Every structure is written in C-alpha cells, then in structure tokens.
Amino acid sequence: MIATLLALVNPGDEVVVFEPFYENYGPDSVLSGATPRYVSLEPPNWTMDISELEAAFNDNTKAVIINTPNNPTGKVFSLSELKEIARLCRQYDVIAITDEIYDQIIYGEPDAPLVHHSLMTIDGMRDRIVVINGMSKSYSVTGWRVGWTIAEPAITEAIRKVHDFLTVGAAAPLQEAGAIALSLPDSYYQELADDYRARRDLLCQALDDTGFGFTVPDGAYYVMADISAFGYPNDVAFADFLVEEIGIAVVPGSSFYSEAERGSQQVRFAFCKRRQTLEAAASRFTKLT
Ligand SMILES: Cc1ncc(COP(=O)(O)O)c(C=O)c1O
C-alpha cells in the first residue's frame, strides 16, 4: 500500500478513504504527501452514501482506496456500489487501489453464497486500478508480510521501483512458500471460509446474548460492535474494562476513525481465534449480563 501510494500520489493530491478504515490508509496517504478525504460507511449496515462519495471527488482526487471484504466492519461491497465507485473513477480520472486481502474469507448464507467482486472486472477499470493482496489472511500467516500488487505495466513499473527502495523484497523462502500456497485446490478456500463462518457464528451469538449492537459480518473476521448499551463514556474506557475485569481484548473503535468521537461507542472484536478461546470469551461475557 505504501509503495503504491508513494509511486502514484504526489503532494497536493487527495485520496478518498472510506471510514471506519484499516489503520494504515490515512498515514500511508499522509506519508505520500496527499490529503485523505474520508467518506463514511454508516452503521449499523455500513452503507455507502453515493452523494457523500460524489462530494468527496474533485479535480485534485488522485486515488480512492477500497477494502473489500472490509476491516473493521466485515462489509462486502456490492457490485452496484463498486460500479458507482468505478463511474466516479472514470469521470475524475482517478486510480482505484483495492485491498482485497480478505477475498477468500466471505460468507453469505449456505443457500445464497456471497461472491467477492473486484473493481478490476468492471468496464474501464483495468488500466486504472491497483489490486493489492497478500498471504496473511488466505493462508493464516499474518506476520510473514508477503504481499503483491496487480496493475497495468506502467503503474506496476512505478510501484516496483518504489518497492525496491523500501524493502528490496520479501524474504525469498517465504515467497517460495507463497508460490506453493497459490496452487492449493478450491477445497482449501471453501474449508477456510466454512471454518471462519463457524467461528463468526459462535462469537456473534455470544455478542448478541450479551447485548452488543452489530451487523453480522459478510466477510473478513471482525465484528465492529456498538457498546452504547453498557454506559461507558468512551471506547477506550470500555476496552480497558473488558481486558482488566472480563479478560477479553478488543480494539477501541476510535482507532478506525479520523475523528476519535465517531468511534467512541464502538469496539472491534476479532474471531480469528481457536474455538476454545472463543468459547472461553463467550463464558466470560456472562459476567457482563
Ligand atoms: C485490510 C488489511 N490489509 C492489510 C493487512 C496486513 O497485511 P500484511 O499482513 O500483509 O501486512 C491487514 C491486516 O490486518 C488488513 O486488515
């Protein structure tokens, strides 16, 4: 992401970022000299307001960052939302940078499975998109930090130049393991999603029983929950209470917003944990009811 932004964005440019956002996008834009322009995904369903998005685009807009499936909300952008974003990218000559690192962790319902759509497949986007992905989530190796970008030749050449000066390259043995992982059969990905679905359902049931407000995530492995039922002044006070008194660690919601106030009644749970850990959490939650 930082290599892409440094390669494509210049001081004075603007980058549209949906919020709440994965923490890196704002700082990555600022490090590249650009100004982030935030567009809300509104709880509880994390809906995108087209008029707010339109208002964020202007002649200084250089890029828009889309993360689907989304951290921290679990939102999966619909095809019609992606088409609206693509329309604005074409109209304002903007590059879309899509972080698709959770593309294999997507749920839907057993009788109506959800499909991950990449903006790259939408008409007119092939030459104005950088798709970013990596091994961390699909192969459960967060910490390896092996990722890749896909873009048209002129764009990828610029990104490679910057990347060479930032890190030279990921560790060679990890890249070799990645090449093997990429040839795993479809059944591997189906099992991955089914396994996360079971963990999602376990955590969501516990959150529901405890009184948190939330929308069941369609993808990724997070639940962004509303904590207003518990009467705490803010998310950090509630997170401190949870870890100290209940023994459950969460990320305060404010860390996903440009203005802390907007996330002050939200916290993010992660269910990329062993089943026993989630069951222990469910039993600890009973102290809250
Ligand atoms: C949306 C998103 N992108 C990227 C990453 C990190 O990727 P990597 O492990 O390759 O640094 C994360 C990890 O939490 C993430 O949530």
Short mmCIF file of C-alpha atoms and ligand atoms in Angstrom, two decimals:
data_model
loop_
_atom_site.label_atom_id
_atom_site.label_comp_id
_atom_site.label_asym_id
_atom_site.label_seq_id
_atom_site.Cartn_x
_atom_site.Cartn_y
_atom_site.Cartn_z
CA MET A 1 0.00 0.00 0.00
CA ILE A 2 2.72 2.46 0.91
CA ALA A 3 4.76 1.54 -2.19
CA THR A 4 1.66 2.05 -4.33
CA LEU A 5 0.78 5.41 -2.82
CA LEU A 6 4.37 6.69 -2.96
CA ALA A 7 4.53 5.63 -6.61
CA LEU A 8 1.24 7.15 -7.72
CA VAL A 9 0.36 10.06 -5.47
CA ASN A 10 2.00 13.49 -5.30
CA PRO A 11 1.92 16.23 -2.66
CA GLY A 12 -1.29 18.21 -3.02
CA ASP A 13 -3.29 15.24 -4.33
CA GLU A 14 -6.29 13.91 -2.45
CA VAL A 15 -7.01 10.27 -1.64
CA VAL A 16 -10.57 9.14 -0.85
CA VAL A 17 -10.69 6.73 2.09
CA PHE A 18 -13.80 5.05 3.48
CA GLU A 19 -14.13 5.20 7.24
CA PRO A 20 -14.01 3.34 9.54
CA PHE A 21 -10.76 2.20 7.88
CA TYR A 22 -7.87 -0.21 8.36
CA GLU A 23 -5.43 1.98 10.28
CA ASN A 24 -2.71 2.24 7.60
CA TYR A 25 -4.60 4.06 4.85
CA GLY A 26 -4.68 7.54 6.44
CA PRO A 27 -1.00 7.56 7.50
CA ASP A 28 0.08 5.98 4.17
CA SER A 29 -1.68 8.80 2.29
CA VAL A 30 -0.13 11.45 4.53
CA LEU A 31 3.38 9.94 4.17
CA SER A 32 2.89 10.23 0.41
CA GLY A 33 2.13 13.94 0.77
CA ALA A 34 -1.55 13.51 -0.05
CA THR A 35 -4.59 14.64 1.91
CA PRO A 36 -7.04 11.88 2.86
CA ARG A 37 -10.73 12.68 2.21
CA TYR A 38 -12.93 10.49 4.39
CA VAL A 39 -16.28 9.09 3.31
CA SER A 40 -18.47 7.36 5.92
CA LEU A 41 -19.70 3.83 5.91
CA GLU A 42 -22.74 4.28 8.16
CA PRO A 43 -23.53 1.78 10.91
CA PRO A 44 -25.30 -0.48 11.57
CA ASN A 45 -25.16 -1.83 7.98
CA TRP A 46 -22.08 0.18 6.92
CA THR A 47 -23.93 1.68 3.99
CA MET A 48 -22.20 3.91 1.48
CA ASP A 49 -23.97 7.18 0.67
CA ILE A 50 -23.47 7.92 -3.04
CA SER A 51 -23.96 11.67 -2.66
CA GLU A 52 -21.33 11.82 0.10
CA LEU A 53 -18.96 9.85 -2.12
CA GLU A 54 -19.64 12.13 -5.09
CA ALA A 55 -18.93 15.18 -2.93
CA ALA A 56 -15.51 13.74 -1.94
CA PHE A 57 -14.33 13.52 -5.57
CA ASN A 58 -12.91 16.61 -7.26
CA ASP A 59 -10.16 17.60 -9.70
CA ASN A 60 -7.46 17.03 -7.04
CA THR A 61 -8.56 13.45 -6.35
CA LYS A 62 -5.80 11.07 -7.42
CA ALA A 63 -6.86 7.79 -5.83
CA VAL A 64 -9.59 6.04 -3.89
CA ILE A 65 -8.83 3.17 -1.51
CA ILE A 66 -11.38 0.36 -1.25
CA ASN A 67 -11.01 -2.57 1.14
CA THR A 68 -13.48 -5.38 0.41
CA PRO A 69 -14.17 -7.58 2.35
CA ASN A 70 -13.60 -4.84 4.89
CA ASN A 71 -11.59 -4.48 8.06
CA PRO A 72 -13.02 -3.44 10.57
CA THR A 73 -16.70 -3.67 9.52
CA GLY A 74 -16.96 -7.02 7.72
CA LYS A 75 -18.73 -5.21 4.87
CA VAL A 76 -18.51 -6.72 1.39
CA PHE A 77 -19.03 -4.00 -1.22
CA SER A 78 -21.85 -4.91 -3.61
CA LEU A 79 -21.40 -4.91 -7.38
CA SER A 80 -23.65 -1.86 -7.68
CA GLU A 81 -21.58 0.06 -5.10
CA LEU A 82 -18.40 -0.86 -6.97
CA LYS A 83 -19.97 0.32 -10.23
CA GLU A 84 -20.72 3.71 -8.67
CA ILE A 85 -17.10 3.98 -7.48
CA ALA A 86 -15.88 2.97 -10.96
CA ARG A 87 -18.11 5.63 -12.57
CA LEU A 88 -16.52 8.35 -10.40
CA CYS A 89 -13.00 7.00 -11.08
CA ARG A 90 -13.60 7.30 -14.82
CA GLN A 91 -15.27 10.71 -14.53
CA TYR A 92 -12.43 12.25 -12.45
CA ASP A 93 -9.55 10.19 -13.92
CA VAL A 94 -8.85 8.56 -10.55
CA ILE A 95 -6.89 5.38 -9.74
CA ALA A 96 -8.62 2.79 -7.55
CA ILE A 97 -6.44 0.99 -5.04
CA THR A 98 -8.25 -2.09 -3.79
CA ASP A 99 -7.06 -4.01 -0.76
CA GLU A 100 -8.54 -7.47 -1.34
CA ILE A 101 -6.59 -9.33 1.33
CA TYR A 102 -9.81 -10.93 2.71
CA ASP A 103 -11.11 -12.02 -0.72
CA GLN A 104 -11.25 -15.70 0.35
CA ILE A 105 -12.95 -15.00 3.69
CA ILE A 106 -16.51 -14.31 2.60
CA TYR A 107 -19.75 -15.83 3.89
CA GLY A 108 -23.25 -15.11 2.62
CA GLU A 109 -25.77 -17.80 3.53
CA PRO A 110 -25.44 -21.51 2.67
CA ASP A 111 -28.34 -21.21 0.16
CA ALA A 112 -27.10 -17.81 -1.16
CA PRO A 113 -23.30 -17.68 -1.06
CA LEU A 114 -21.77 -14.23 -1.47
CA VAL A 115 -19.31 -13.55 -4.26
CA HIS A 116 -16.27 -11.33 -3.95
CA HIS A 117 -16.27 -8.75 -6.74
CA SER A 118 -13.09 -6.97 -7.70
CA LEU A 119 -13.33 -3.48 -9.15
CA MET A 120 -10.81 -4.70 -11.72
CA THR A 121 -13.55 -6.63 -13.51
CA ILE A 122 -15.69 -3.56 -14.09
CA ASP A 123 -15.59 -1.88 -17.52
CA GLY A 124 -12.93 0.76 -17.92
CA MET A 125 -11.11 -0.09 -14.66
CA ARG A 126 -8.40 -2.45 -15.89
CA ASP A 127 -5.97 0.40 -16.64
CA ARG A 128 -6.74 2.50 -13.59
CA ILE A 129 -6.55 0.01 -10.75
CA VAL A 130 -4.03 -1.48 -8.38
CA VAL A 131 -5.22 -4.68 -6.72
CA ILE A 132 -3.38 -5.46 -3.50
CA ASN A 133 -3.42 -8.86 -1.89
CA GLY A 134 -1.17 -10.98 0.29
CA MET A 135 -0.67 -14.28 2.05
CA SER A 136 -1.51 -13.17 5.58
CA LYS A 137 -5.21 -13.93 5.66
CA SER A 138 -5.82 -16.60 2.99
CA TYR A 139 -3.04 -18.80 4.38
CA SER A 140 -3.21 -17.72 8.04
CA VAL A 141 0.36 -16.42 8.10
CA THR A 142 -0.04 -12.87 9.40
CA GLY A 143 3.47 -11.82 10.27
CA TRP A 144 5.07 -13.18 7.08
CA ARG A 145 4.25 -9.90 5.34
CA VAL A 146 4.32 -11.30 1.82
CA GLY A 147 2.02 -9.41 -0.49
CA TRP A 148 1.62 -8.43 -4.13
CA THR A 149 0.04 -5.87 -6.39
CA ILE A 150 -1.57 -6.32 -9.79
CA ALA A 151 -1.67 -3.34 -12.15
CA GLU A 152 -1.11 -2.39 -15.78
CA PRO A 153 2.57 -2.24 -16.92
CA ALA A 154 3.30 1.49 -16.44
CA ILE A 155 1.75 1.53 -12.98
CA THR A 156 3.38 -1.71 -11.83
CA GLU A 157 6.76 -0.46 -13.03
CA ALA A 158 6.47 2.64 -10.85
CA ILE A 159 5.37 0.57 -7.83
CA ARG A 160 8.25 -1.89 -8.30
CA LYS A 161 10.77 0.96 -8.35
CA VAL A 162 9.49 2.38 -5.08
CA HIS A 163 9.22 -1.07 -3.51
CA ASP A 164 12.81 -1.83 -4.40
CA PHE A 165 13.95 1.20 -2.40
CA LEU A 166 11.63 0.49 0.52
CA THR A 167 12.27 -3.20 1.25
CA VAL A 168 14.16 -4.62 -1.78
CA GLY A 169 11.94 -7.69 -1.50
CA ALA A 170 10.19 -10.12 0.81
CA ALA A 171 12.31 -12.97 2.21
CA ALA A 172 12.92 -15.47 -0.61
CA PRO A 173 11.88 -18.65 1.30
CA LEU A 174 8.57 -17.04 2.19
CA GLN A 175 7.98 -16.14 -1.46
CA GLU A 176 8.63 -19.76 -2.43
CA ALA A 177 6.12 -20.95 0.16
CA GLY A 178 3.69 -18.38 -1.28
CA ALA A 179 4.08 -19.80 -4.78
CA ILE A 180 3.13 -23.25 -3.45
CA ALA A 181 0.21 -21.84 -1.44
CA LEU A 182 -1.21 -20.16 -4.55
CA SER A 183 -1.66 -23.56 -6.16
CA LEU A 184 -3.81 -25.00 -3.35
CA PRO A 185 -7.12 -26.50 -4.59
CA ASP A 186 -10.51 -24.75 -4.35
CA SER A 187 -11.48 -27.06 -1.47
CA TYR A 188 -8.83 -25.39 0.71
CA TYR A 189 -10.55 -21.99 0.33
CA GLN A 190 -14.00 -23.48 0.91
CA GLU A 191 -12.82 -25.04 4.18
CA LEU A 192 -11.19 -21.78 5.22
CA ALA A 193 -14.43 -19.82 4.75
CA ASP A 194 -16.58 -22.54 6.35
CA ASP A 195 -14.28 -22.66 9.36
CA TYR A 196 -14.39 -18.89 9.82
CA ARG A 197 -18.17 -18.93 9.39
CA ALA A 198 -18.48 -21.32 12.37
CA ARG A 199 -16.26 -19.06 14.48
CA ARG A 200 -18.19 -15.97 13.35
CA ASP A 201 -21.47 -17.57 14.39
CA LEU A 202 -20.06 -18.55 17.78
CA LEU A 203 -18.82 -15.03 18.55
CA CYS A 204 -21.93 -13.31 17.14
CA GLN A 205 -24.23 -15.47 19.28
CA ALA A 206 -22.21 -14.53 22.38
CA LEU A 207 -22.25 -10.82 21.45
CA ASP A 208 -25.98 -10.94 20.83
CA ASP A 209 -26.65 -12.68 24.15
CA THR A 210 -24.54 -10.03 25.92
CA GLY A 211 -26.34 -7.01 24.44
CA PHE A 212 -23.88 -5.62 21.89
CA GLY A 213 -25.33 -3.99 18.78
CA PHE A 214 -23.80 -5.18 15.50
CA THR A 215 -24.38 -6.35 11.94
CA VAL A 216 -23.21 -9.90 11.26
CA PRO A 217 -20.13 -9.54 9.02
CA ASP A 218 -20.36 -10.79 5.41
CA GLY A 219 -16.60 -11.14 5.13
CA ALA A 220 -13.22 -10.85 6.92
CA TYR A 221 -13.03 -11.91 10.59
CA TYR A 222 -14.08 -8.90 12.63
CA VAL A 223 -17.22 -7.64 14.29
CA MET A 224 -17.48 -3.89 14.81
CA ALA A 225 -19.88 -3.64 17.73
CA ASP A 226 -21.86 -0.84 19.32
CA ILE A 227 -21.27 -0.57 23.07
CA SER A 228 -23.81 2.09 23.99
CA ALA A 229 -25.89 -0.44 26.00
CA PHE A 230 -23.11 -0.61 28.61
CA GLY A 231 -23.00 3.07 29.59
CA TYR A 232 -19.25 3.74 29.26
CA PRO A 233 -18.04 7.27 28.41
CA ASN A 234 -15.90 6.03 25.51
CA ASP A 235 -14.44 3.06 23.68
CA VAL A 236 -11.03 3.20 25.40
CA ALA A 237 -12.59 3.12 28.89
CA PHE A 238 -14.74 0.16 27.82
CA ALA A 239 -11.78 -1.66 26.22
CA ASP A 240 -9.75 -1.18 29.44
CA PHE A 241 -12.64 -2.52 31.49
CA LEU A 242 -13.06 -5.55 29.18
CA VAL A 243 -9.40 -6.53 29.33
CA GLU A 244 -8.88 -5.85 33.04
CA GLU A 245 -12.17 -7.10 34.52
CA ILE A 246 -13.51 -9.60 31.98
CA GLY A 247 -10.33 -10.86 30.33
CA ILE A 248 -11.24 -10.09 26.71
CA ALA A 249 -9.14 -7.87 24.45
CA VAL A 250 -10.70 -5.66 21.76
CA VAL A 251 -9.52 -2.76 19.63
CA PRO A 252 -11.16 0.58 20.55
CA GLY A 253 -13.39 1.83 17.72
CA SER A 254 -11.82 5.30 17.66
CA SER A 255 -8.61 3.87 16.16
CA PHE A 256 -10.53 3.30 12.90
CA TYR A 257 -11.76 6.89 12.50
CA SER A 258 -10.17 10.21 11.59
CA GLU A 259 -12.08 11.81 14.49
CA ALA A 260 -12.00 9.74 17.69
CA GLU A 261 -15.50 10.85 18.63
CA ARG A 262 -17.05 8.93 15.72
CA GLY A 263 -15.81 5.61 17.09
CA SER A 264 -16.29 6.38 20.75
CA GLN A 265 -19.17 3.92 21.18
CA GLN A 266 -17.69 1.10 19.11
CA VAL A 267 -15.12 -1.64 19.62
CA ARG A 268 -13.77 -4.25 17.18
CA PHE A 269 -13.77 -7.94 18.04
CA ALA A 270 -11.65 -10.43 16.06
CA PHE A 271 -12.69 -14.07 15.69
CA CYS A 272 -9.50 -15.42 14.06
CA LYS A 273 -9.02 -17.40 17.28
CA ARG A 274 -9.18 -21.03 18.33
CA ARG A 275 -12.67 -22.35 19.06
CA GLN A 276 -11.75 -22.91 22.73
CA THR A 277 -10.65 -19.26 23.00
CA LEU A 278 -13.97 -18.06 21.56
CA GLU A 279 -15.87 -20.39 23.90
CA ALA A 280 -13.89 -19.02 26.85
CA ALA A 281 -14.80 -15.49 25.70
CA ALA A 282 -18.48 -16.47 25.46
CA SER A 283 -18.44 -17.75 29.04
CA ARG A 284 -16.59 -14.63 30.29
CA PHE A 285 -19.22 -12.42 28.64
CA THR A 286 -21.81 -13.82 31.04
CA LYS A 287 -20.19 -11.61 33.73
CA LEU A 288 -21.45 -8.63 31.71
CA THR A 289 -25.13 -9.62 31.59
C1 LIG B 1 -7.24 -4.66 5.32
C2 LIG B 1 -5.87 -5.18 5.64
N1 LIG B 1 -4.89 -5.03 4.74
C3 LIG B 1 -3.64 -5.48 5.00
C4 LIG B 1 -3.34 -6.10 6.20
C5 LIG B 1 -1.95 -6.55 6.53
O1 LIG B 1 -1.37 -7.28 5.58
P1 LIG B 1 0.10 -7.87 5.83
O2 LIG B 1 -0.02 -8.90 6.91
O3 LIG B 1 0.47 -8.43 4.53
O4 LIG B 1 0.94 -6.72 6.28
C6 LIG B 1 -4.34 -6.27 7.15
C7 LIG B 1 -4.01 -6.92 8.45
O5 LIG B 1 -4.67 -6.79 9.43
C8 LIG B 1 -5.63 -5.81 6.86
O6 LIG B 1 -6.62 -5.96 7.75
#
